[in-house]
mmCIF file of C-alpha atoms in Angstrom:
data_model
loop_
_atom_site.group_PDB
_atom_site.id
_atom_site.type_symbol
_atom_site.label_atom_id
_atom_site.label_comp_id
_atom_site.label_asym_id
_atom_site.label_seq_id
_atom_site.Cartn_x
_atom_site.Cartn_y
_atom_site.Cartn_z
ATOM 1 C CA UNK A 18 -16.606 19.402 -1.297
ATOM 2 C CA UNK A 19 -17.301 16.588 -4.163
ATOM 3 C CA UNK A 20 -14.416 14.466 -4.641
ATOM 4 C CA UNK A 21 -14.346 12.201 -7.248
ATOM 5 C CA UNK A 22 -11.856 9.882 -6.566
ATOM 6 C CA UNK A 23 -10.495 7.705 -9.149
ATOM 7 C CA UNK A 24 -8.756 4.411 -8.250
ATOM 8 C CA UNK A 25 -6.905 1.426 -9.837
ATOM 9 C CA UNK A 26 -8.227 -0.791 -7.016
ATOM 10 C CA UNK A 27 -11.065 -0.837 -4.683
ATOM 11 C CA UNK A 28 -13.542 -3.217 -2.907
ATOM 12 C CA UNK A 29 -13.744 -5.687 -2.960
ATOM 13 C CA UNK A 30 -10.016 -6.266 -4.062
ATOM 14 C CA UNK A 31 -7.485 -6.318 -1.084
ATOM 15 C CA UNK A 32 -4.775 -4.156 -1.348
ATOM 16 C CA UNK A 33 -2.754 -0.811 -0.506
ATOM 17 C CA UNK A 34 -4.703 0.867 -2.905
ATOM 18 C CA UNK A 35 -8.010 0.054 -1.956
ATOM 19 C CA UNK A 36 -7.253 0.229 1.694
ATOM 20 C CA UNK A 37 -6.196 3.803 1.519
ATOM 21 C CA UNK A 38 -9.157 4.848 -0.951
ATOM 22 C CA UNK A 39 -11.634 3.183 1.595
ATOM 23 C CA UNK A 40 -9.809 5.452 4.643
ATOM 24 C CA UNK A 41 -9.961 8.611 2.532
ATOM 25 C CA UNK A 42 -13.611 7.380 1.464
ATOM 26 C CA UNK A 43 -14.212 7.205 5.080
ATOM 27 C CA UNK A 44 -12.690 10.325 6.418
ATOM 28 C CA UNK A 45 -14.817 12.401 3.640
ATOM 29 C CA UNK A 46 -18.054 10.873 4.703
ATOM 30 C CA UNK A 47 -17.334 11.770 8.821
ATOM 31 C CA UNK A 48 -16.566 15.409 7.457
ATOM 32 C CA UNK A 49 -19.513 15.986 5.272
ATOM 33 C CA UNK A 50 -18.102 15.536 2.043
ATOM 34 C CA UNK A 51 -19.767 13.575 -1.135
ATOM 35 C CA UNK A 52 -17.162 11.206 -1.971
ATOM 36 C CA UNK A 53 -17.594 9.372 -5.448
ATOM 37 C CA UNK A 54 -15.609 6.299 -6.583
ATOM 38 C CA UNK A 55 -14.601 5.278 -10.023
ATOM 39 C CA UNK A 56 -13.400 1.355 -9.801
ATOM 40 C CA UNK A 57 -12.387 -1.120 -12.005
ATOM 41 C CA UNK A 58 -14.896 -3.830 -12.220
ATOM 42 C CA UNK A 59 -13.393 -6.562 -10.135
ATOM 43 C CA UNK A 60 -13.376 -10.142 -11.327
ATOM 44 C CA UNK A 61 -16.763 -12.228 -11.088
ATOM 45 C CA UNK A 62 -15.804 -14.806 -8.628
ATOM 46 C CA UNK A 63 -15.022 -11.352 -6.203
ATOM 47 C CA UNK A 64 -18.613 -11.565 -5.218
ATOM 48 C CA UNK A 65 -20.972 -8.425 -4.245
ATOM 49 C CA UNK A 66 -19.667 -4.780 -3.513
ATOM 50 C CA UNK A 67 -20.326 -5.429 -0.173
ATOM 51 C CA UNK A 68 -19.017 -1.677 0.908
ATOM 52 C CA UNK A 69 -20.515 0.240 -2.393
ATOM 53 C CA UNK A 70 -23.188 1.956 -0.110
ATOM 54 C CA UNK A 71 -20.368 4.034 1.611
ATOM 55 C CA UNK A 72 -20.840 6.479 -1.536
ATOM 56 C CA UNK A 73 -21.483 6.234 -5.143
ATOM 57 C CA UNK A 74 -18.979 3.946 -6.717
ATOM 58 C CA UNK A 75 -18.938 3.936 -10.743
ATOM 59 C CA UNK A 76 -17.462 0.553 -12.295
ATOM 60 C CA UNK A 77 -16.352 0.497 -15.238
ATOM 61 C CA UNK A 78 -15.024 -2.400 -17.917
ATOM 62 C CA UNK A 79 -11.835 -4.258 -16.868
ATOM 63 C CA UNK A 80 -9.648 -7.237 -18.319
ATOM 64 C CA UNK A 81 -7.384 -8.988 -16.205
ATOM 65 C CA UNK A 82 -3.804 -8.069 -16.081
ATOM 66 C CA UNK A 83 -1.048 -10.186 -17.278
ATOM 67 C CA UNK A 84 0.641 -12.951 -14.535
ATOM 68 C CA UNK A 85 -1.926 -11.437 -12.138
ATOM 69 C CA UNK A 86 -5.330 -12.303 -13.179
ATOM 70 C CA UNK A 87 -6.807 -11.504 -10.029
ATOM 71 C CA UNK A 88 -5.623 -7.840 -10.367
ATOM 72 C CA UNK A 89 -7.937 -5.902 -12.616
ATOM 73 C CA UNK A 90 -7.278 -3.318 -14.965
ATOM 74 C CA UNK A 91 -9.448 -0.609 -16.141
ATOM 75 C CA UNK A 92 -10.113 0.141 -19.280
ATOM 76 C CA UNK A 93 -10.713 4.084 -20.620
ATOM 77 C CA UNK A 94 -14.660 4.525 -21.088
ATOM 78 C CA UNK A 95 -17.253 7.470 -21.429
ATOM 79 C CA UNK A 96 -18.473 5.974 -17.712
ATOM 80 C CA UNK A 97 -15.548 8.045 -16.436
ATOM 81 C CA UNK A 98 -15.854 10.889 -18.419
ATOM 82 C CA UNK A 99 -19.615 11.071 -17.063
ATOM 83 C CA UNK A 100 -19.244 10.513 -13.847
ATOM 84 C CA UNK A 101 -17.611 13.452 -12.976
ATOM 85 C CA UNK A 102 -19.679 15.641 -15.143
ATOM 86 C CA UNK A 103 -22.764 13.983 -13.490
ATOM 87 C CA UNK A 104 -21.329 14.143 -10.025
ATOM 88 C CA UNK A 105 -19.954 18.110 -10.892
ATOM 89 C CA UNK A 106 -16.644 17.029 -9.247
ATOM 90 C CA UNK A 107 -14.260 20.014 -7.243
ATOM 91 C CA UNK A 108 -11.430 18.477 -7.564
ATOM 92 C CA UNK A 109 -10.513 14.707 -8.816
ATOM 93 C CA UNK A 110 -8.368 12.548 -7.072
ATOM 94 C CA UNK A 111 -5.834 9.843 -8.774
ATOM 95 C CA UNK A 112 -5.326 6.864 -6.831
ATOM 96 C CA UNK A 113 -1.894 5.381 -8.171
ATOM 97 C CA UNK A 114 -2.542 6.512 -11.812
ATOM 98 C CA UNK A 115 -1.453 4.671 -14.398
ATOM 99 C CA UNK A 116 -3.907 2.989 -16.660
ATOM 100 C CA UNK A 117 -7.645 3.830 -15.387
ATOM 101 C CA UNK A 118 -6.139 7.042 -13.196
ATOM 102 C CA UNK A 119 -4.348 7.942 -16.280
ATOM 103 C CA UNK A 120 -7.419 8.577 -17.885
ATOM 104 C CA UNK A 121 -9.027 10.283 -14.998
ATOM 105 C CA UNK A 122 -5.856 12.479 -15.272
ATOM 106 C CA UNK A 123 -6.628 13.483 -18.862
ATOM 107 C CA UNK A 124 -10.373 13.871 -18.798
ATOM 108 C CA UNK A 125 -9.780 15.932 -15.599
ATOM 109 C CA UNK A 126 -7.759 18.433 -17.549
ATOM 110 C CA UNK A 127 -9.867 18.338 -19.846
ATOM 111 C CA UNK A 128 -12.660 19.455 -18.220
ATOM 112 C CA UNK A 129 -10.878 22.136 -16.126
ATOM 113 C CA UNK A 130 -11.079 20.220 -13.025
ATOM 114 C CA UNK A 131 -8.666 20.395 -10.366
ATOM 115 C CA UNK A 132 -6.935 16.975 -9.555
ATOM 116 C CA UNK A 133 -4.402 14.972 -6.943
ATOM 117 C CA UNK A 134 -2.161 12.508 -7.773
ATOM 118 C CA UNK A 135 -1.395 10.105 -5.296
ATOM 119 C CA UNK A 136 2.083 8.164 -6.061
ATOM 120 C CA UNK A 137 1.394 4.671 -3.993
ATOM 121 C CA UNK A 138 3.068 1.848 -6.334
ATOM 122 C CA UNK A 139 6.128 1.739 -7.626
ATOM 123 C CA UNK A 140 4.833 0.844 -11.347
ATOM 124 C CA UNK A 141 7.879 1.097 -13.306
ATOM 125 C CA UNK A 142 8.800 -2.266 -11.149
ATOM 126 C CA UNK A 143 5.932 -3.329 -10.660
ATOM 127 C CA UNK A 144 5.573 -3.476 -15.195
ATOM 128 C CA UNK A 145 8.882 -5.176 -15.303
ATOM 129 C CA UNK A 146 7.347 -8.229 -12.823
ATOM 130 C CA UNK A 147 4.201 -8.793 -14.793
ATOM 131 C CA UNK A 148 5.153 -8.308 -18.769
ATOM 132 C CA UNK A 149 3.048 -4.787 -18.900
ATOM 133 C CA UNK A 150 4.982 -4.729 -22.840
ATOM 134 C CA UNK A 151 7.147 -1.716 -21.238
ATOM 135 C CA UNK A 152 10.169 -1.340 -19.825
ATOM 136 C CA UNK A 153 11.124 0.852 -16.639
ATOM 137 C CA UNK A 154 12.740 4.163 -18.727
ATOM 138 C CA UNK A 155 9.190 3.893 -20.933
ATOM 139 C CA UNK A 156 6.819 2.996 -17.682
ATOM 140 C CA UNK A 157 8.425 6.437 -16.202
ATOM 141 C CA UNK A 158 7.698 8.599 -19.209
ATOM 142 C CA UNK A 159 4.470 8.113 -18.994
ATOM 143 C CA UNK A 160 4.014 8.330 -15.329
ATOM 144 C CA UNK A 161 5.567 11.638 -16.038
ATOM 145 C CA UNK A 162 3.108 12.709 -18.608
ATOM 146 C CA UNK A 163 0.235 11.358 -16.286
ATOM 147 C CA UNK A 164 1.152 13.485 -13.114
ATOM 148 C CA UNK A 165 2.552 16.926 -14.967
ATOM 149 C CA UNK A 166 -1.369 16.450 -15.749
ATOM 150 C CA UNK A 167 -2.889 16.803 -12.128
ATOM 151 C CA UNK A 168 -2.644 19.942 -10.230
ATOM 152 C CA UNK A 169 0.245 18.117 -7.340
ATOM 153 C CA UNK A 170 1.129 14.676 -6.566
ATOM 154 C CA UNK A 171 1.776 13.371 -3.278
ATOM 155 C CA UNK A 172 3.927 11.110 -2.216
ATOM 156 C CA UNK A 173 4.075 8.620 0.368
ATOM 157 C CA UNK A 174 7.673 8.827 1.865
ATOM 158 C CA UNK A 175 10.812 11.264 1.254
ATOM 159 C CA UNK A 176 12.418 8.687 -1.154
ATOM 160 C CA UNK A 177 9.508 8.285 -2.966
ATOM 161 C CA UNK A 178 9.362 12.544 -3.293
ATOM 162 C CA UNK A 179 13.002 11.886 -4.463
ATOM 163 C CA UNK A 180 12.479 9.393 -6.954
ATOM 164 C CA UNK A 181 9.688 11.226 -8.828
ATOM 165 C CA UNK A 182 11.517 14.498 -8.814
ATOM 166 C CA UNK A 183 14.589 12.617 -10.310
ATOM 167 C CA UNK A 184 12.421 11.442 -13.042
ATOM 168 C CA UNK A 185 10.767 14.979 -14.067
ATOM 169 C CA UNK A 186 7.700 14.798 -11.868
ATOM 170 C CA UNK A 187 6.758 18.772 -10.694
ATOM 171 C CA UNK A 188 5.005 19.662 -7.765
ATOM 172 C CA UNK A 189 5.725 16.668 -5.399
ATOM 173 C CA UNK A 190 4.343 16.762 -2.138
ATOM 174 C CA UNK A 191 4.740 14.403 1.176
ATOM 175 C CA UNK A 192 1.593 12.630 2.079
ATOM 176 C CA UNK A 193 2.233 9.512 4.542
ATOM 177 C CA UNK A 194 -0.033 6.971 5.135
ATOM 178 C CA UNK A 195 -2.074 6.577 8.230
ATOM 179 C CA UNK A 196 -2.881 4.074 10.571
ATOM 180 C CA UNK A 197 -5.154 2.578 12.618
ATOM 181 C CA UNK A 198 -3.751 2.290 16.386
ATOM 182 C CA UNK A 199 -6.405 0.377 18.210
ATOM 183 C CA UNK A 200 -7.132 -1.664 14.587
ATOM 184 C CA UNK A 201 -2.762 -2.550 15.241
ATOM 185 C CA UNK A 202 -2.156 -2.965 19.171
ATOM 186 C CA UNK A 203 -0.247 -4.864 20.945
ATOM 187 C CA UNK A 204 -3.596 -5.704 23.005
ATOM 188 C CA UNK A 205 -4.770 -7.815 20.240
ATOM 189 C CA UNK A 206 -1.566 -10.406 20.924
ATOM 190 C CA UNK A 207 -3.071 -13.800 21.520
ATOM 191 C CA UNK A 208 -1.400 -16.494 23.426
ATOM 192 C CA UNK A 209 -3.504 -19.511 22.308
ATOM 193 C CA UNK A 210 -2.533 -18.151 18.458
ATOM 194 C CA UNK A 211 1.231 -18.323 19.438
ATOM 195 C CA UNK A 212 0.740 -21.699 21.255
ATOM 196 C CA UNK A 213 -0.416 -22.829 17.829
ATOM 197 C CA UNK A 214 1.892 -20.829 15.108
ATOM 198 C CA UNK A 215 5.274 -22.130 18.079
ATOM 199 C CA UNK A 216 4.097 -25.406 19.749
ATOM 200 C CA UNK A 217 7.794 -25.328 21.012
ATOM 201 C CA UNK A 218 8.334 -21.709 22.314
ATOM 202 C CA UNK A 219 10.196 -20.558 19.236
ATOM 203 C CA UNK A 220 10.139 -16.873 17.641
ATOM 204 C CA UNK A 221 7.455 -15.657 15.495
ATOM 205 C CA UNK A 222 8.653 -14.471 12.802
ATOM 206 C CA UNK A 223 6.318 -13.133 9.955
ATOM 207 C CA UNK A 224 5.506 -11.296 7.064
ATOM 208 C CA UNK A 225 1.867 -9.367 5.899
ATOM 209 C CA UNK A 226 0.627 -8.980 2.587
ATOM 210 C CA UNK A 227 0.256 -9.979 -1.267
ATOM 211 C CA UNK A 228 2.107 -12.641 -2.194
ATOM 212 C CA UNK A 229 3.602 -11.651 -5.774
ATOM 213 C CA UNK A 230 6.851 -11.962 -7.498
ATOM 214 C CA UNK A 231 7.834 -8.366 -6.827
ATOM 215 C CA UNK A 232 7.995 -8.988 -2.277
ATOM 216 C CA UNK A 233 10.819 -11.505 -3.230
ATOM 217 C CA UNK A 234 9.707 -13.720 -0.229
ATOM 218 C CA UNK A 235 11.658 -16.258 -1.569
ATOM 219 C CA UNK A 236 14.154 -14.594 0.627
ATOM 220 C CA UNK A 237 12.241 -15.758 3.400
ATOM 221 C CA UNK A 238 13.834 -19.711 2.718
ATOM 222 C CA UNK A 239 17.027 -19.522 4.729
ATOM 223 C CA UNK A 240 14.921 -18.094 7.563
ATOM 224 C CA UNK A 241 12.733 -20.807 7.636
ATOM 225 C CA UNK A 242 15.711 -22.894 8.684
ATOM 226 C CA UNK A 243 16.584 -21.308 11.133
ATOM 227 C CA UNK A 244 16.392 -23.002 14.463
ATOM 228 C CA UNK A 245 14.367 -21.669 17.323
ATOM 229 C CA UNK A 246 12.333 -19.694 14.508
ATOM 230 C CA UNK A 247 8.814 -20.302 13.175
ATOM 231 C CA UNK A 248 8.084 -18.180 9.811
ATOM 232 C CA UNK A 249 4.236 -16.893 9.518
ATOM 233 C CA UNK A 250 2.960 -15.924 6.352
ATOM 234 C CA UNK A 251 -0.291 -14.060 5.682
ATOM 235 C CA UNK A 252 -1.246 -13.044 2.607
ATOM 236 C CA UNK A 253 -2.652 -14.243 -0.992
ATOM 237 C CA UNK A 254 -1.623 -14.115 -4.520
ATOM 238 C CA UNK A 255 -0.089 -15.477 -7.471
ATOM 239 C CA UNK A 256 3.303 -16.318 -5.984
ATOM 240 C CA UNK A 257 1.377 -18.640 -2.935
ATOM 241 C CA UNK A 258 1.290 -21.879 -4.357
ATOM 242 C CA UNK A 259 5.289 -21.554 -5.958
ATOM 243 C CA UNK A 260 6.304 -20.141 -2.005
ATOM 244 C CA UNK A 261 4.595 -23.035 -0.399
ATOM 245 C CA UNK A 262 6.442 -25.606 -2.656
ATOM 246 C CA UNK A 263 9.694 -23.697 -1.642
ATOM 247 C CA UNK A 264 9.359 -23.274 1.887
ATOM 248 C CA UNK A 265 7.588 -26.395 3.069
ATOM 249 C CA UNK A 266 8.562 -25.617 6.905
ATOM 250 C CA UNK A 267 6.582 -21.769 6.755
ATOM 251 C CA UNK A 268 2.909 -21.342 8.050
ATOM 252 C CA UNK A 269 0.892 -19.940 4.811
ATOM 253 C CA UNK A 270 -2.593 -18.702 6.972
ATOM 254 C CA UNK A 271 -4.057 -16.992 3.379
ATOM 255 C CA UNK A 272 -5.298 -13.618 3.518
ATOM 256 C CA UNK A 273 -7.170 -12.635 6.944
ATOM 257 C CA UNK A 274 -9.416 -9.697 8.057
ATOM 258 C CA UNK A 275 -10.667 -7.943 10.905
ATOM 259 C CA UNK A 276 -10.024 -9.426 14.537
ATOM 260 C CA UNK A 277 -7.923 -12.293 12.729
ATOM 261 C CA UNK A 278 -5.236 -9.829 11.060
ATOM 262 C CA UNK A 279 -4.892 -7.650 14.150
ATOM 263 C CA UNK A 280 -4.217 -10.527 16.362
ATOM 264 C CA UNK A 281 -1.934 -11.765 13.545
ATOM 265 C CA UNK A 282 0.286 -8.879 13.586
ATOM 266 C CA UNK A 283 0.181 -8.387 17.655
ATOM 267 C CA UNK A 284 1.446 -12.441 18.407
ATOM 268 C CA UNK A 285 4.587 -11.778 16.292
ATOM 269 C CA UNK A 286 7.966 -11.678 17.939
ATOM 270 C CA UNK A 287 9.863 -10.129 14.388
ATOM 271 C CA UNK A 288 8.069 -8.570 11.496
ATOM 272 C CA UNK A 289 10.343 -9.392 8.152
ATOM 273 C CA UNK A 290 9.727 -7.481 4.567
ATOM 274 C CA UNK A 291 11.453 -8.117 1.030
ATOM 275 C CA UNK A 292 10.542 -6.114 -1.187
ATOM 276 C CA UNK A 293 12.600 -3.614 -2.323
ATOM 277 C CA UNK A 294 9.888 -1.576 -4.308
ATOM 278 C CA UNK A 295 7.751 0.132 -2.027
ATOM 279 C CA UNK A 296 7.203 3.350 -2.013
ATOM 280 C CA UNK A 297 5.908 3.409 1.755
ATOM 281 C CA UNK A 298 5.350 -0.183 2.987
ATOM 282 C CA UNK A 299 1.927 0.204 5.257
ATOM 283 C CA UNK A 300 2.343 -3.549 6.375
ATOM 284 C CA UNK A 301 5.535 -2.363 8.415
ATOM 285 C CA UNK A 302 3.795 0.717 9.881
ATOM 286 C CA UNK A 303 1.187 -1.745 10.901
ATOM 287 C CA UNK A 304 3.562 -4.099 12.662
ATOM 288 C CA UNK A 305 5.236 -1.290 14.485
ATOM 289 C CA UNK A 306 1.915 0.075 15.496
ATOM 290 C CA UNK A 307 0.949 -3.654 16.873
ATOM 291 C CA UNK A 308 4.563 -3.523 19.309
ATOM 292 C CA UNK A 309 6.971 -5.563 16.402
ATOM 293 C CA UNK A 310 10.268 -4.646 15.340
ATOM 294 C CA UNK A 311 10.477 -4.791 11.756
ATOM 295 C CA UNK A 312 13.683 -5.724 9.535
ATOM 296 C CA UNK A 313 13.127 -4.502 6.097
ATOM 297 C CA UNK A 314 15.186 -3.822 3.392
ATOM 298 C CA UNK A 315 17.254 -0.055 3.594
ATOM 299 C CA UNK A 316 15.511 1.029 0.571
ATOM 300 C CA UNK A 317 12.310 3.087 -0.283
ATOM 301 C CA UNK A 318 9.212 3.916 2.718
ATOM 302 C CA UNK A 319 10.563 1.625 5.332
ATOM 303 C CA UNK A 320 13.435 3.783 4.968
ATOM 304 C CA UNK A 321 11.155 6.798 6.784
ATOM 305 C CA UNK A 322 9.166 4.052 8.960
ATOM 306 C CA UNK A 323 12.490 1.859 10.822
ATOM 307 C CA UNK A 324 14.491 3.284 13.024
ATOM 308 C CA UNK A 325 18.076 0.987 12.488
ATOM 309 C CA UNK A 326 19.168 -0.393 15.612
ATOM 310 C CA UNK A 327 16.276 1.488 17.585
ATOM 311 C CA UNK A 328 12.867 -0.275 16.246
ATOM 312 C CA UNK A 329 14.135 -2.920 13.736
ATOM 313 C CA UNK A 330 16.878 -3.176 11.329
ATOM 314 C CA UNK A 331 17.190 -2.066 7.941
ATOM 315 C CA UNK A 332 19.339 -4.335 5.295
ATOM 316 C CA UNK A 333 20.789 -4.740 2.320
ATOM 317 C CA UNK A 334 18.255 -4.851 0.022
ATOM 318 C CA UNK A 335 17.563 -8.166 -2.051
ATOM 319 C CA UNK A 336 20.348 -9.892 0.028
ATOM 320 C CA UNK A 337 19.592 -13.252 1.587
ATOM 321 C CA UNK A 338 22.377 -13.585 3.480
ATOM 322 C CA UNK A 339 22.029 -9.914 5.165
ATOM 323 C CA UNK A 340 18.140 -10.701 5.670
ATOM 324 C CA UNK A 341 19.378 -13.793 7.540
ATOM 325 C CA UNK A 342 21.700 -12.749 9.905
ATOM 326 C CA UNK A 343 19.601 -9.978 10.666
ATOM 327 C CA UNK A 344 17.018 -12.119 11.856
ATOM 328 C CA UNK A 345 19.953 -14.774 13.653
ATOM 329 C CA UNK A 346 21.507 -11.716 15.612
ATOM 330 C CA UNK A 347 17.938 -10.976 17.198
ATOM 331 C CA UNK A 348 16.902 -14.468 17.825
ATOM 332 C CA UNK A 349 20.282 -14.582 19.762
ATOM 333 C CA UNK A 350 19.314 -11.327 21.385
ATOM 334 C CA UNK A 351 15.776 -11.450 22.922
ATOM 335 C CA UNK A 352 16.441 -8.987 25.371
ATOM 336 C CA UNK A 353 17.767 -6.336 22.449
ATOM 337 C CA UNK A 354 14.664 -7.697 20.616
ATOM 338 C CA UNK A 355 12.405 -6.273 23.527
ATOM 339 C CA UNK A 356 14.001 -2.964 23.394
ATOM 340 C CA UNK A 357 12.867 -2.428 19.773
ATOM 341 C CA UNK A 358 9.817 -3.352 20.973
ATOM 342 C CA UNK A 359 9.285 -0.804 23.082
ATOM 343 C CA UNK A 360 9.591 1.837 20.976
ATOM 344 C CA UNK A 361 7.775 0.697 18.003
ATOM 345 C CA UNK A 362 4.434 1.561 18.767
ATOM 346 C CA UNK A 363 5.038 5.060 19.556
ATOM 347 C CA UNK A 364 7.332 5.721 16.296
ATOM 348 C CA UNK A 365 3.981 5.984 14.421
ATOM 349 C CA UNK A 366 1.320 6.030 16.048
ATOM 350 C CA UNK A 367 1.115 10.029 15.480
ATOM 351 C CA UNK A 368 -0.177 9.158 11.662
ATOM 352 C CA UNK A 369 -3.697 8.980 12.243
ATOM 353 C CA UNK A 370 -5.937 8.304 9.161
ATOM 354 C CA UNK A 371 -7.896 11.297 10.805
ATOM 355 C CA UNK A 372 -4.718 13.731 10.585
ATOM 356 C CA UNK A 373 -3.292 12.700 7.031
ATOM 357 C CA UNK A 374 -6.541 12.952 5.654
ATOM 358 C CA UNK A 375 -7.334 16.227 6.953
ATOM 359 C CA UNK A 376 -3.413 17.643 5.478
ATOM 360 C CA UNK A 377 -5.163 15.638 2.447
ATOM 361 C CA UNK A 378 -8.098 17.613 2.035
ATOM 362 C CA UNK A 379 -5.721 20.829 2.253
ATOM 363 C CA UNK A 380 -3.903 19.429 -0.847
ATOM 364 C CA UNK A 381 -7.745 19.683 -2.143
ATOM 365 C CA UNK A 382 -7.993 23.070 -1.445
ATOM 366 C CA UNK A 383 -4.528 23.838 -2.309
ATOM 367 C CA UNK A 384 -5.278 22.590 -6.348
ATOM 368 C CA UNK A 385 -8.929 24.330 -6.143
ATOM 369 C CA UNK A 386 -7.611 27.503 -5.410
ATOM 370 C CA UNK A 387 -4.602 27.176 -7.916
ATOM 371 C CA UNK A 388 -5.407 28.904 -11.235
ATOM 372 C CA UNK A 389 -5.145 26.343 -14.448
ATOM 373 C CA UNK A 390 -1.921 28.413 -15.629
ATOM 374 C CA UNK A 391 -0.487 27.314 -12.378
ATOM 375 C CA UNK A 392 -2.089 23.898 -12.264
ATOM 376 C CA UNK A 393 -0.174 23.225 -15.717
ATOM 377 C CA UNK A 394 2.785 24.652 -14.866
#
């Protein structure tokens, strides 16, 4: 099958986005598919497309995006319009539409072509955070207009299935994200990294990923003072500098890859998350798969992903009081904190990149073999 796939982000930009596009870029490849990307061009101090030899990837103009000039935005062009023509696409699939995939959406139709509409970020928040000139009730009208246009849109978690069929979206479809269990192990835990991170023996307590005004780490500040507790940050992005200035007595390790990451996530003792807006929350999933409970607010994917009171606790969202005596109750606890340990790992580990992708290549077929009077229904 040709897929031309059609993303907001992608390499060498580090992100949810990207990360999934690159697994489903993968995946194809392994199965004999002819994967093609369309990308925004990232910014010039990104450096080379180091992975742009996995398949064809098409870039096309971008201009930075408002509060978040690292995050790149692309622009409608012809490029996209002749790539799939030139790469005589099956079926198109939207990463995350919304400015870029909302084109792809409209050229797809268009042209007759089958698409896929994958729901990943919550953009009617994610517009209020960085000035996008539109507020929530307008950002969902459009996202509406943008995914009646593909053939079925999948979505990550059951409350994100609920919110888009709330807001008028047809044809919603569950499509978790996967995850890599020997990438996320507890094998990769590291006691010299621990020594370092808690000279004193304290608990590890950290968080994974961007580090923008929509996570509301800034919860993180009463945790920090915590005694007996050590707060690990890892992650980039335009919130780092103000978070450092706030909480002076956190660890801020920047963004990590590879071997760093996985023995980042393995040598915590308590994975925390904040943000209220996600519409599946793959840093969780990785810190269960790596053998760490997870507190996270009861809102949105970590809602499908934590087990309360079994692998981690969910709370109150936005709530730095809750968030705090969350984490107090299992620093007083260790030996509860070892029996959500136990059980993380295994509460996920049976989403495989391998198996979601395959259910995603039925959603393929499922749109190919739809007629258009059904695809635009």
């Amino acid at each position: 099958m040709r897929v031309a796939i059609v993303t907001e982000s992608y390499l060498p930009d580090a992100n949810g986005v990207s990360h999934s596009v690159q697994r489903v870029v993968e995946y194809l490849n392994r199965q004999g598919h002819q994967p093609m990307v369309v990308a925004p061009e990232p910014a010039a101090e990104a450096g080379s497309y180091a992975h742009d030899d996995q398949c064809e990837v098409v870039r096309v103009p971008s201009v930075p995006m408002p509060g978040y000039p690292s995050f790149r935005i692309g622009l409608p062009s012809r490029r996209l319009e002749n790539a799939l023509i030139a790469h005589r696409a099956d079926v198109v699939h939207l990463a995350s539409p919304f400015a870029l995939g909302a084109h792809g959406a409209f050229v797809a139709e268009r042209l007759g072509l089958p698409s896929v509409a994958i729901y990943q970020t919550d953009v009617a928040g994610f517009a209020g955070f960085y000035r996008l000139g539109v507020g929530r009730a307008a950002a969902w009208r459009w996202l509406r207009r943008v995914h009646c246009a593909a053939g079925r849109t999948l979505a990550p978690s059951r409350p994100a299935v609920q919110d888009l069929q709330n807001h008028g979206v047809p044809r919603v479809h569950l499509w978790p994200r996967g995850v890599d269990g020997d990438r996320f192990s507890p094998e990769h835990r590291s006691q010299a990294l621990r020594r370092e991170l808690a000279p004193g023996g304290e608990l590890l307590v950290g968080y994974v990923g961007r580090l923008a005004a929509e996570k509301h780490l800034e919860l993180l500040e009463p945790v920090t003072l915590l005694p007996g507790v050590r707060v690990v940050i890892v992650g980039d992005g335009p919130a780092r500098k103000a978070l450092e200035h706030r909480m002076p007595q956190a660890t801020f390790r920047g963004e990590l890859r590879g071997a760093d990451l996985s023995a980042a996530y393995a040598s915590l003792d308590l994975f925390v998350h904040t943000g209220a807006n996600e519409t599946f929350c793959q840093s969780v999933q990785e810190a269960l798969a790596a053998g760490v409970p997870a507190v996270a607010p009861a809102a949105g994917g970590p809602l499908d992903l934590v087990k309360d009171g079994q692998t981690g606790l969910l709370v109150r969202p936005d709530d730095p009081a809750e968030l705090v005596t969350a984490v107090s109750a299992l620093v007083a606890d260790r030996t509860r904190l070892a029996r959500f340990a136990a059980g993380t790992r295994a509460s996920v580990l049976h989403r495989t990149w391998s198996s979601v992708n395959a259910a995603l290549v039925q959603h393929y077929l499922a749109v190919r073999h739809a007629g258009p009077e059904v695809r635009a229904a």
